[in-house]
Amino acid sequence: MSPRSAQPRRQARHGARPPRLGVHVVEGGVEVAVLASHATGVELCLPGPGDGPERRVPLAGPQQGVFSAFVPGVRAGDRYGLRVHGAWDPVNGLRHNPAKLLVDPWARGLVGEMTYGPATYGHVVDDECRGDVYGPADARDSAGLVPWSVVVDPGALTGPDPAANRPWTAWEHTVVYEAHVRGLTMQHPGVPPELRGTYAGLAHPAVLDHLVGLGVTAVELLPVHAAATEPHLVEKGLTNYWGYSTLGFFAPEPRYATAAARAAGPHAVLAELRTAVHALHEAGLEVLLDVVYNHTCEGGLPGPHVSWRGLDNTLYYAHDGAVPASYADVTGTGNTLDFRRPEVVRMTLDSLRYWADVVGVDGFRFDLAVTLARGSDGFTQDHPLLVAAATDPSLHGLKLVAEPWDVGPGGWRTGQFILPWAEWNDRFRNAVRSFWLADPARAAHGLPGHRVRDLATRLSGSVDLFGHSDPPLTRGPGASVNFVTAHDGFTLADLVAYDHKHNSANGEKNRDGSDDNRSWNHGAEGPVDPESPAAVIVPLRRRSIRNLFATLVIAAGTPMITAGDEMGRTQRGNNNAYCQDSELTWVGWDLAPWRRDLLATTRWLLALRRDHAALRTDRFYTGRPHRDGGRADLAWFDAAGVAFDHARWHDPTVRTLQMLRAAHDERGREDVVLVVVNGALDPVDVTLSGAADDRWRLVWDSVWEHPDEQRAAAIAGVLHAATGDSTLLEPLSMRLYVLELGASAH
């Protein structure tokens, strides 16, 4: 190909439009632009026919760090890679090695597997991939051992646009369901075998029926960006199942596509994902993506040479300023993308816009989001990325959720992000687990627990964390994404069955995973033989699950459920199953009777939340009426029906409380609920609180194995009560009452 063909395509008299990074289909070929600001040359590499030699097209430049060209004859579906020329000076951070075929960071599609071996490393390594990271460059060609980038033309996509039928669910009504594309459907009997574990399987009617029937409103997918498994896992025969090891910020992970789509190529993979998003929207479900922009799959300096490291190592990755050059790692993965660089911010925003505009997703959950907001002086609330994501037209109105921590200095920042960002609330997780599990476990040994004030703060929306803004209280409790479990940690069923993690299968001698689980096995570790004396603890374990789940559902804020928790999924005590792609992590759909009961309870509780305005709120509570003549939006009482005072909030022996909440529904009618909680190991007599003429109807009791037990309660005559009536609460239980129609609320 002549040098002339590798020049910028159109030169206007007053200059050309700055190139868009990546490879874009235009009339007659493609426009190519690659950021490599420290390089001396960049080549677009096209595989030859069969095993023929690779074609290399030199790009013109650099202009402001970008090499670009119009390359005729290249079409959608063609494979390509990049080779970068420049200094090999690892002591000063420069790692250009043209022997290595590189993945385009802006590639819309990838094909081929990541194969680790000496040739995939930029520096010389031995057969076990060990070597001096500051040593000489490796001259072996990596082509054939790394994926090819693929030209994808989003403009050629057909079918409905998933961005056009977004549900736009308000935060007040949002219930998030965190799921893994593969794990959710791999064992689903209603999904055809060829669709299990795929994007198409996610949108199968059997799955949609479950999600809609459950009562969730948004599906948050664990990473679907193309990812690579780390070398240390490959050595053990394991895989990075969760996908927090990004290889491409624009390319869907091809493993989650059907065999037919994979065979047809990246265009078909993208189309399958878009079709799934559209189907979820048609069912009224939003789609959020868990995205990992804080680091890449290349790992630390001893890691492979696949993309960003070979393109512009000192630009893309944060360095600590030392000589020899080394990474500043605040992610715990070996590398950290440097969000002090406008180019890194630009890459992230380009990616977010692509997934919003082309794939049509409804929002993003940002892994280790504090890293994304680190400037020269550490975390800053007005970091350009946070502001840009909040104001970008393509992202306007979409849900932006931060995981508000990383492992660097000052890394815990829960409650410190700006509007319109929401955040995972780890304080909620800790408080709820402590109250229902860790504290009773300590009490069983005569040890004190936490005070109820922390639980009360979390139940009422965590205003201490999310109320700070200008003007105050504008974020609202919806900014608190409440969770008891997530992909990372014990499942809900394991929280009540294990005191300790059991991660030996991960091959790290049980050293990985958190030791701060705040779990309680109730007296026996792991599964219990139904014929053993320990079987007496099983009903209490199930009640604890119901307590945890109900607390999540009724708390002010945005509840997030982990897939399978509604059916008692277990990982057999593994609290860090990131590398387990097996029945250990897949959702099981063959339900024992108690799991069917739990599923019915989950549906019941979510329906109560949906039907009662007092169980939802878009504003923080004030303890005053929202409207003239109404009652206070929030009030707290002890077991005797007496309003809490300062002494009771600070009394560690108090384990029983009543929460009264009031709100007006969409038709202006006042809705009032009373939540009664007994966190003690003994039964407690409770005098129901409320206005003098209030009559209460019991709609749920955590003692019930199944909501149908409400009928038995009606027969026993305990379904209705009045303010001032005394009722006995079982140990470690909670009840939910609603004000009966015709009582004092109208």
XYZ file of C-alpha atoms in Angstrom:
746
model
C 0.000 0.000 0.000
C 1.463 3.339 -1.028
C 2.501 5.886 1.589
C -0.026 8.284 0.061
C -2.922 5.999 1.072
C -1.933 6.320 4.708
C -2.405 10.061 4.836
C -5.345 11.862 6.466
C -8.356 11.428 4.221
C -9.638 14.922 3.562
C -7.631 18.111 3.823
C -9.778 21.222 3.847
C -8.236 24.579 3.030
C -8.402 25.573 6.675
C -7.475 22.144 8.076
C -9.288 18.906 8.883
C -11.604 17.934 11.709
C -9.611 16.409 14.562
C -9.788 12.626 14.205
C -12.019 10.444 16.355
C -9.967 7.871 18.201
C -10.459 4.296 17.076
C -11.357 2.840 13.686
C -14.503 4.206 12.033
C -16.143 3.039 8.832
C -16.520 5.754 6.194
C -17.159 5.697 2.481
C -14.492 3.616 0.763
C -12.607 2.488 3.871
C -11.917 3.424 7.456
C -10.576 6.398 9.336
C -8.002 5.366 11.921
C -6.749 7.390 14.885
C -4.483 6.093 17.651
C -3.294 7.923 20.751
C 0.401 7.187 21.311
C 1.921 10.466 22.448
C 5.423 9.169 23.224
C 5.761 6.968 20.129
C 7.741 7.642 16.969
C 5.455 5.610 14.738
C 2.258 3.539 14.665
C 1.208 0.903 12.144
C -2.246 -0.450 11.434
C -1.775 -4.201 10.965
C -4.122 -6.285 8.808
C -3.845 -10.091 8.750
C -2.892 -11.541 5.413
C -4.934 -14.248 3.675
C -4.436 -17.679 5.215
C -1.064 -17.755 6.899
C 0.234 -15.027 4.630
C 2.273 -12.084 5.857
C 0.643 -9.301 7.800
C 0.003 -6.028 5.969
C 1.280 -3.001 7.848
C 0.020 0.487 7.102
C 2.000 3.365 8.665
C -0.148 6.093 10.155
C 0.678 9.768 9.798
C 1.576 11.881 12.793
C 1.770 12.497 15.548
C -0.496 15.517 15.840
C -1.142 16.309 19.490
C -0.091 12.766 20.291
C -2.427 11.127 17.747
C -1.438 9.084 14.677
C -4.127 8.885 12.004
C -4.938 7.945 8.425
C -7.644 7.057 5.965
C -7.130 3.456 4.886
C -9.112 2.455 1.790
C -10.561 -1.003 1.272
C -10.975 -1.917 4.944
C -14.545 -2.848 5.813
C -16.721 -3.771 8.771
C -15.828 -7.245 9.940
C -12.128 -6.944 9.065
C -9.587 -7.738 11.757
C -6.773 -5.421 12.680
C -4.130 -4.724 15.299
C -1.623 -2.036 16.145
C 2.164 -1.950 16.360
C 3.913 0.948 18.025
C 7.488 2.125 17.469
C 9.448 4.208 19.928
C 11.923 4.085 22.757
C 12.278 1.011 24.953
C 13.303 2.772 28.157
C 11.456 1.002 30.984
C 13.468 2.782 33.670
C 11.736 5.975 32.543
C 8.421 4.282 31.838
C 8.640 3.981 28.036
C 7.751 0.492 26.799
C 7.333 0.628 23.022
C 7.874 -2.741 21.372
C 6.746 -3.170 17.736
C 7.109 -6.951 18.010
C 3.902 -6.977 20.019
C 0.524 -6.822 18.302
C -1.677 -4.521 20.385
C -5.423 -4.347 20.913
C -6.976 -1.003 19.994
C -8.443 0.485 23.226
C -11.307 1.883 21.115
C -12.057 -1.430 19.337
C -15.783 -2.220 19.097
C -15.177 -5.939 18.741
C -12.539 -8.553 19.553
C -11.899 -12.087 18.274
C -9.409 -14.664 19.444
C -8.220 -15.810 22.828
C -5.635 -14.267 25.101
C -2.816 -16.818 25.317
C -0.102 -16.235 27.868
C 3.463 -17.131 27.031
C 6.862 -15.467 26.771
C 5.936 -13.809 23.462
C 3.036 -11.895 25.012
C 5.355 -9.970 27.348
C 7.124 -6.783 26.308
C 10.251 -7.568 28.313
C 12.273 -10.780 28.136
C 10.883 -13.530 30.353
C 11.641 -17.220 30.815
C 9.298 -20.113 30.097
C 7.509 -19.414 33.374
C 7.041 -15.765 32.321
C 9.449 -14.415 34.897
C 12.051 -11.802 34.074
C 13.499 -8.390 34.792
C 10.767 -5.804 34.172
C 13.506 -3.236 33.462
C 15.430 -5.577 31.199
C 15.640 -5.651 27.397
C 12.674 -5.768 25.046
C 11.491 -9.154 23.841
C 11.770 -9.566 20.064
C 9.277 -12.415 19.605
C 6.093 -11.619 17.670
C 2.894 -11.907 19.697
C 0.529 -12.155 16.693
C -1.686 -15.182 17.046
C -1.353 -15.164 20.825
C -3.478 -12.078 21.500
C -6.952 -11.131 20.249
C -7.474 -9.181 17.055
C -9.495 -6.002 17.092
C -12.408 -6.017 14.651
C -13.951 -3.173 12.671
C -17.596 -2.758 13.698
C -19.982 -0.287 12.076
C -22.691 0.679 14.589
C -24.476 2.563 11.825
C -25.199 -0.749 10.090
C -27.074 -2.215 13.053
C -30.677 -3.118 12.325
C -33.669 -3.783 14.533
C -35.239 -1.628 17.233
C -33.125 0.948 19.005
C -32.967 -0.042 22.703
C -32.261 3.557 23.680
C -35.702 4.529 22.370
C -37.756 2.451 24.816
C -36.017 3.068 28.121
C -38.323 2.643 31.144
C -36.857 5.696 32.933
C -37.740 4.313 36.381
C -37.546 6.906 39.140
C -35.060 6.216 41.934
C -37.916 6.050 44.442
C -39.346 3.016 42.642
C -36.055 1.367 41.686
C -35.149 -2.106 42.916
C -31.815 -3.346 41.548
C -31.069 -7.012 40.800
C -27.324 -7.675 40.479
C -26.672 -10.623 38.164
C -24.012 -12.328 36.069
C -25.046 -12.864 32.442
C -23.697 -16.402 32.411
C -24.491 -17.418 35.965
C -28.120 -16.321 35.895
C -29.248 -18.723 33.166
C -26.712 -21.564 32.975
C -29.003 -23.879 34.953
C -32.405 -22.420 34.105
C -34.629 -25.300 32.919
C -36.922 -22.949 31.001
C -34.108 -21.560 28.857
C -33.089 -23.667 25.833
C -29.596 -25.164 26.247
C -28.153 -23.171 23.345
C -29.224 -19.908 25.005
C -28.066 -20.620 28.536
C -25.329 -18.325 29.789
C -25.824 -15.829 26.960
C -27.161 -12.366 26.265
C -30.078 -13.995 24.440
C -30.750 -16.209 27.460
C -30.933 -13.146 29.677
C -33.852 -11.904 27.582
C -35.665 -15.250 27.369
C -39.332 -15.044 28.466
C -38.718 -17.505 31.314
C -36.086 -15.174 32.793
C -38.118 -12.036 32.169
C -41.128 -13.633 33.869
C -39.030 -14.381 36.937
C -37.602 -10.871 37.157
C -40.903 -9.094 36.588
C -42.741 -11.459 38.921
C -40.111 -10.901 41.573
C -40.734 -7.157 41.515
C -37.310 -5.794 40.591
C -37.068 -2.866 38.180
C -33.424 -2.870 37.049
C -30.926 -5.594 36.192
C -27.344 -4.662 37.027
C -25.025 -6.871 34.991
C -21.573 -7.776 36.203
C -18.990 -6.617 33.640
C -19.830 -7.314 30.004
C -16.845 -5.404 28.632
C -14.407 -7.779 26.964
C -12.101 -9.177 29.634
C -9.073 -11.422 30.040
C -8.198 -13.907 32.743
C -5.064 -13.124 34.755
C -1.994 -15.351 34.211
C -1.973 -16.633 37.792
C -5.504 -17.969 37.330
C -4.676 -19.542 33.981
C -1.834 -21.420 35.668
C -4.342 -22.886 38.145
C -6.861 -23.814 35.476
C -9.268 -21.139 36.705
C -10.903 -18.158 35.020
C -11.836 -14.619 35.954
C -15.545 -15.402 36.124
C -16.666 -11.994 37.381
C -14.887 -10.160 34.549
C -13.218 -7.356 36.517
C -10.184 -7.502 34.215
C -11.010 -5.343 31.224
C -9.439 -5.905 27.812
C -11.747 -3.613 25.857
C -13.904 -0.744 27.104
C -16.004 -0.678 23.915
C -16.280 -4.365 22.990
C -18.919 -6.712 24.447
C -17.528 -9.882 25.997
C -17.966 -12.475 23.207
C -18.127 -15.469 25.594
C -21.615 -14.378 26.638
C -22.983 -14.481 23.099
C -24.606 -17.533 21.546
C -22.452 -19.846 19.445
C -24.248 -18.584 16.346
C -23.463 -14.949 17.145
C -19.823 -15.719 17.913
C -19.491 -17.551 14.612
C -21.018 -14.598 12.782
C -18.577 -12.166 14.382
C -18.530 -9.116 16.667
C -21.302 -7.328 14.759
C -23.661 -10.200 15.614
C -22.444 -10.267 19.221
C -23.252 -6.577 19.575
C -26.633 -7.082 17.903
C -27.511 -9.908 20.310
C -26.709 -7.740 23.300
C -28.731 -4.836 21.913
C -31.674 -7.155 21.299
C -31.478 -8.373 24.899
C -31.444 -4.809 26.235
C -34.463 -3.978 24.093
C -36.350 -7.037 25.392
C -35.608 -6.105 28.993
C -36.880 -2.599 28.303
C -40.062 -4.000 26.777
C -40.584 -5.905 30.031
C -40.210 -2.644 31.975
C -36.725 -3.446 33.256
C -33.762 -1.082 33.136
C -30.271 -2.368 32.371
C -27.273 -1.118 34.346
C -23.716 -2.159 33.561
C -21.004 -2.747 36.141
C -18.030 -1.035 34.500
C -14.336 -1.251 35.386
C -12.474 1.855 34.238
C -10.065 2.009 37.168
C -7.573 -0.582 35.861
C -6.987 -2.977 32.965
C -6.146 -6.635 32.437
C -2.441 -5.890 31.893
C -1.737 -6.020 35.631
C 1.473 -4.731 37.176
C 4.797 -4.228 35.415
C 5.491 -7.996 35.322
C 2.244 -8.439 33.357
C 1.646 -8.956 29.632
C 2.046 -6.366 26.890
C -1.382 -6.271 25.252
C -2.653 -2.730 24.680
C -2.308 0.426 26.798
C 1.167 -0.455 28.114
C 2.567 -0.679 24.604
C 0.693 2.332 23.265
C 1.446 4.992 25.860
C 2.466 3.525 29.194
C 3.269 6.769 31.020
C 0.069 8.440 29.816
C -2.516 5.763 30.473
C -1.182 4.416 33.775
C -0.602 6.303 37.009
C 3.057 6.214 38.100
C 4.494 6.989 41.507
C 7.195 9.374 40.216
C 10.062 7.093 41.222
C 13.039 6.017 39.124
C 12.968 3.317 37.923
C 9.389 4.002 36.908
C 6.747 2.001 38.755
C 2.992 2.105 38.977
C 0.923 3.859 41.631
C -1.535 1.094 42.436
C -4.680 2.187 44.317
C -6.836 -0.615 42.895
C -5.022 -3.654 44.259
C -4.671 -5.100 40.752
C -1.158 -3.964 39.880
C -2.090 -0.962 37.739
C -4.304 2.117 37.898
C -5.499 4.227 34.990
C -4.440 7.831 35.476
C -7.508 10.071 35.688
C -5.316 13.127 36.029
C -4.917 12.764 32.267
C -7.597 14.314 30.024
C -6.969 11.514 27.530
C -7.993 8.862 30.081
C -11.106 10.851 30.977
C -11.870 11.132 27.268
C -11.532 7.379 26.736
C -13.903 6.693 29.621
C -16.514 9.188 28.440
C -16.298 7.928 24.846
C -16.941 4.421 26.172
C -19.880 5.489 28.341
C -21.484 7.356 25.448
C -21.082 4.334 23.197
C -22.836 1.987 25.624
C -25.564 4.541 26.267
C -26.220 5.571 22.664
C -25.545 2.357 20.744
C -26.374 -0.395 23.240
C -29.061 1.656 24.985
C -28.245 0.837 28.594
C -29.850 2.839 31.382
C -26.915 3.458 33.681
C -23.624 2.313 35.115
C -22.181 1.092 38.387
C -18.542 2.213 38.566
C -16.136 -0.225 40.182
C -13.711 1.476 42.615
C -15.103 4.846 41.594
C -12.824 6.807 43.930
C -9.970 5.966 41.533
C -11.877 7.702 38.741
C -11.983 10.914 40.776
C -8.350 11.071 41.890
C -6.511 14.204 40.902
C -3.098 15.468 41.892
C -4.230 15.859 45.509
C -6.251 12.660 45.762
C -10.035 12.289 45.588
C -11.966 15.397 44.611
C -15.740 15.779 44.361
C -15.536 18.076 41.342
C -13.193 15.863 39.348
C -13.685 16.434 35.593
C -14.942 12.887 35.061
C -17.649 13.158 37.724
C -18.798 16.522 36.402
C -18.662 15.435 32.764
C -20.614 12.226 33.398
C -23.238 14.216 35.277
C -23.648 16.772 32.492
C -23.004 14.878 29.252
C -26.092 14.895 26.978
C -25.782 11.187 26.189
C -25.668 10.312 29.897
C -28.244 12.817 31.124
C -30.877 11.106 33.233
C -29.111 7.761 33.269
C -28.322 6.147 36.605
C -24.734 6.688 37.767
C -23.752 4.554 40.762
C -20.359 4.744 42.467
C -18.609 2.060 44.432
C -17.293 4.803 46.720
C -13.930 3.398 47.721
C -10.597 2.081 46.507
C -7.520 0.770 48.340
C -5.439 3.936 48.073
C -4.870 6.676 50.661
C -8.147 8.289 51.699
C -9.955 5.675 49.678
C -13.187 5.381 51.698
C -15.576 8.085 50.431
C -19.117 6.827 51.013
C -21.531 9.757 50.801
C -19.060 12.148 49.161
C -20.051 11.989 45.498
C -22.060 14.750 43.819
C -25.507 14.927 42.277
C -26.780 12.988 40.375
C -24.494 10.161 41.511
C -25.784 7.382 43.765
C -23.474 5.156 45.806
C -23.215 1.686 47.240
C -23.789 2.056 50.981
C -21.381 -0.257 52.800
C -22.439 1.264 56.116
C -25.932 -0.105 55.496
C -24.523 -3.582 54.816
C -22.436 -3.532 57.983
C -25.200 -2.187 60.232
C -27.810 -4.693 59.078
C -25.465 -7.663 59.307
C -24.282 -6.546 62.731
C -27.774 -6.092 64.140
C -29.261 -9.356 62.906
C -26.206 -11.644 62.931
C -23.007 -10.461 64.607
C -24.722 -8.941 67.654
C -26.885 -12.003 68.444
C -23.819 -14.202 68.015
C -22.007 -12.078 70.588
C -25.054 -11.984 72.860
C -25.166 -15.780 72.855
C -21.749 -15.604 74.544
C -22.758 -12.826 76.938
C -21.032 -10.062 74.977
C -22.507 -6.631 74.151
C -23.521 -5.616 70.652
C -24.073 -2.429 68.705
C -26.670 0.170 69.654
C -29.894 0.358 67.658
C -29.194 3.934 66.557
C -26.995 2.774 63.641
C -29.700 0.443 62.352
C -32.269 3.228 62.696
C -30.073 5.629 60.721
C -29.749 3.105 57.895
C -33.471 2.284 57.903
C -34.302 5.970 57.518
C -32.079 6.633 54.503
C -28.560 7.331 55.856
C -28.971 11.103 55.966
C -25.677 11.288 57.864
C -23.911 10.143 54.689
C -26.049 11.435 51.842
C -27.629 14.547 53.306
C -24.567 16.752 52.816
C -25.024 18.876 49.711
C -25.591 22.457 48.634
C -28.398 23.083 49.312
C -28.640 20.429 52.021
C -30.632 17.209 51.574
C -31.018 17.546 47.792
C -29.593 14.127 46.908
C -32.352 12.245 48.720
C -32.258 8.719 50.147
C -32.347 7.217 46.640
C -28.645 8.046 46.439
C -28.068 5.291 49.000
C -27.941 1.965 47.175
C -28.631 -0.350 50.079
C -27.359 -3.905 50.025
C -26.788 -6.772 52.422
C -24.946 -8.942 49.910
C -23.308 -8.405 46.530
C -21.296 -10.512 44.105
C -18.309 -9.957 46.402
C -18.825 -11.773 49.708
C -21.158 -14.352 51.213
C -24.553 -15.023 49.689
C -27.550 -14.370 51.919
C -27.920 -18.074 52.710
C -24.223 -18.361 53.524
C -24.321 -15.363 55.865
C -26.521 -17.380 58.225
C -24.641 -20.679 57.820
C -20.939 -19.813 58.049
C -18.836 -17.965 60.587
C -15.719 -18.237 58.418
C -14.879 -18.087 54.722
C -14.161 -21.346 52.883
C -12.189 -20.268 49.812
C -9.753 -23.153 49.366
C -11.051 -23.834 45.853
C -9.587 -20.479 44.773
C -6.073 -21.845 45.200
C -4.872 -19.109 47.551
C -4.826 -21.168 50.769
C -7.962 -19.409 52.031
C -6.079 -16.127 52.350
C -8.234 -14.269 49.815
C -11.622 -12.727 50.574
C -12.737 -10.589 53.476
C -12.492 -11.672 57.108
C -15.013 -9.009 58.172
C -18.163 -10.933 57.260
C -20.376 -10.140 60.270
C -22.040 -13.497 59.686
C -23.422 -16.074 62.116
C -23.716 -19.802 61.622
C -26.261 -20.029 64.479
C -24.250 -22.727 66.202
C -22.963 -25.065 63.491
C -20.715 -24.360 60.512
C -22.121 -25.069 57.075
C -24.872 -27.476 56.034
C -26.758 -29.277 58.789
C -27.861 -32.909 58.624
C -31.644 -32.941 59.136
C -31.240 -35.951 61.425
C -28.596 -34.339 63.633
C -29.279 -32.474 66.899
C -28.067 -29.301 65.157
C -31.142 -29.387 62.911
C -32.965 -27.279 65.501
C -31.073 -24.194 64.265
C -32.314 -24.462 60.688
C -35.644 -22.635 61.202
C -33.835 -19.778 62.935
C -31.368 -19.562 60.046
C -34.274 -19.184 57.648
C -35.853 -16.523 59.859
C -32.561 -14.622 59.864
C -32.567 -14.623 56.063
C -36.066 -13.177 56.103
C -35.053 -10.539 58.655
C -32.120 -9.457 56.526
C -34.131 -9.334 53.337
C -37.065 -7.482 54.871
C -34.752 -4.888 56.395
C -33.277 -4.302 52.943
C -36.687 -3.915 51.311
C -38.303 -1.595 53.864
C -35.312 0.713 54.377
C -35.410 4.145 52.776
C -33.112 4.171 49.778
C -32.582 1.966 46.733
C -32.493 -1.762 47.531
C -30.114 -4.024 45.624
C -30.642 -7.792 45.592
C -27.976 -10.281 44.554
C -29.212 -12.830 42.011
C -30.212 -16.078 43.648
C -30.555 -14.679 47.163
C -34.305 -14.691 46.668
C -34.039 -18.489 46.348
C -31.410 -19.242 48.990
C -28.421 -19.669 46.671
C -25.238 -20.919 48.352
C -21.570 -20.792 47.403
C -20.744 -23.259 50.183
C -19.012 -20.593 52.224
C -16.828 -19.132 49.450
C -16.904 -15.357 49.913
C -14.625 -14.504 46.975
C -15.832 -16.722 44.138
C -14.459 -14.462 41.391
C -12.604 -17.350 39.748
C -15.304 -20.025 39.981
C -17.284 -20.561 36.776
C -19.319 -23.570 37.866
C -22.447 -24.641 39.715
C -20.830 -23.041 42.766
C -21.603 -19.586 41.362
C -24.462 -20.280 38.946
C -27.997 -19.619 40.135
C -29.814 -22.881 40.869
C -33.464 -23.151 39.835
C -34.282 -26.588 41.266
C -35.880 -25.379 44.469
C -36.352 -27.253 47.715
C -39.590 -26.384 49.577
C -37.891 -23.851 51.859
C -36.392 -22.110 48.846
C -39.807 -21.863 47.216
C -41.117 -20.375 50.454
C -38.283 -17.828 50.462
C -39.041 -16.872 46.867
C -42.688 -16.312 47.777
C -41.617 -14.168 50.740
C -39.350 -12.076 48.525
C -42.141 -11.432 46.063
C -44.510 -10.553 48.907
C -42.138 -8.043 50.483
C -41.326 -6.348 47.192
C -45.033 -6.106 46.414
C -45.621 -4.430 49.790
C -42.863 -1.947 48.985
C -44.418 -1.242 45.614
C -47.938 -0.864 46.989
C -47.198 1.337 50.004
C -45.880 4.852 49.548
C -44.748 4.862 53.186
C -42.193 2.161 52.320
C -40.692 4.377 49.630
C -39.523 7.979 49.725
C -37.767 10.469 47.484
C -36.868 12.832 50.321
C -35.168 12.613 53.675
C -37.352 12.416 56.746
C -37.756 15.437 58.978
C -39.919 14.093 61.800
C -42.594 16.583 60.736
C -45.702 16.246 58.538
C -45.237 16.618 54.789
C -48.664 18.265 54.605
C -50.806 20.329 56.944
C -52.935 18.118 59.109
C -50.903 15.009 58.400
C -48.787 13.070 60.809
C -45.004 13.116 61.178
C -43.232 11.363 58.341
C -41.042 9.399 60.795
C -41.221 8.546 64.487
C -39.430 6.040 66.729
C -40.763 4.196 69.768
C -39.462 1.577 72.178
C -41.146 -1.708 73.127
C -43.461 0.093 75.553
C -44.641 2.488 72.839
C -42.701 5.387 74.354
C -40.898 7.777 72.005
C -37.143 7.265 71.893
C -35.063 9.801 73.770
C -31.309 10.362 73.860
C -30.717 7.800 76.606
C -32.529 5.008 74.782
C -30.597 5.619 71.562
C -27.351 5.157 73.471
C -28.435 2.225 75.653
C -26.713 -0.962 74.368
C -29.302 -3.154 76.088
C -32.139 -1.799 73.911
C -32.740 -4.284 71.098
C -36.390 -3.571 70.301
C -37.767 -0.583 68.419
C -40.791 0.561 66.447
C -40.530 2.720 63.324
C -43.634 4.592 62.179
C -43.504 6.081 58.686
C -46.109 8.120 56.844
C -46.319 9.358 53.264
C -48.889 10.329 50.658
C -49.433 8.127 47.632
C -49.887 9.257 44.031
C -53.580 9.991 44.688
C -52.863 12.115 47.726
C -53.975 9.566 50.324
C -51.927 9.202 53.472
C -50.258 5.820 53.827
C -48.878 4.756 57.218
C -46.785 1.734 58.169
C -45.430 0.476 61.464
C -42.300 -1.673 61.540
C -41.623 -3.530 64.776
C -38.175 -5.053 65.303
C -36.995 -7.408 68.039
C -33.257 -8.037 67.851
C -33.102 -9.746 71.248
C -32.576 -13.440 71.931
C -35.733 -13.497 74.063
C -39.387 -12.823 73.247
C -40.544 -9.289 73.976
C -43.962 -7.815 74.774
C -44.527 -4.792 72.540
C -47.173 -2.115 72.982
C -48.067 -0.901 69.511
C -47.514 2.804 68.997
C -49.396 5.334 66.885
C -52.281 7.761 67.217
C -54.951 6.952 69.758
C -57.522 5.689 67.231
C -55.127 3.880 64.879
C -56.015 0.334 63.946
C -53.284 -1.809 62.493
C -53.335 -4.769 60.144
C -50.447 -7.218 60.281
C -49.226 -7.803 56.712
C -46.013 -9.673 57.388
C -44.152 -11.416 60.209
C -40.653 -12.840 59.775
C -41.744 -15.855 61.798
C -43.855 -16.870 58.807
C -42.067 -19.357 56.547
C -44.491 -18.414 53.746
C -46.803 -15.399 53.329
C -49.769 -17.782 53.287
C -49.326 -18.065 57.057
C -51.125 -14.746 57.184
C -54.295 -16.819 56.874
C -53.452 -18.785 59.993
C -52.788 -15.512 61.798
C -56.215 -14.284 60.742
C -57.851 -17.422 62.102
C -55.933 -16.954 65.367
C -57.276 -13.417 65.564
C -53.883 -11.670 65.693
C -54.092 -10.007 62.303
C -55.723 -6.825 63.607
C -54.657 -4.658 66.531
C -55.043 -1.147 67.843
C -52.587 1.370 69.192
C -51.892 0.460 72.808
C -52.502 -3.243 72.278
C -49.813 -5.568 73.553
C -48.348 -8.254 71.294
C -45.582 -10.792 71.811
C -42.678 -10.729 69.353
C -40.615 -13.856 68.963
C -36.828 -13.613 69.439
C -34.989 -12.173 66.438
C -38.077 -11.277 64.478
C -39.801 -8.336 62.864
C -43.318 -7.422 61.857
C -44.836 -5.015 59.390
C -48.224 -3.394 60.054
C -50.194 -1.035 57.810
C -52.883 1.372 58.952
C -56.299 -0.059 58.167
C -58.577 1.836 55.830
C -61.141 3.831 57.722
C -58.715 4.590 60.529
C -57.306 8.036 61.190
C -55.382 8.247 57.908
C -57.349 9.254 54.848
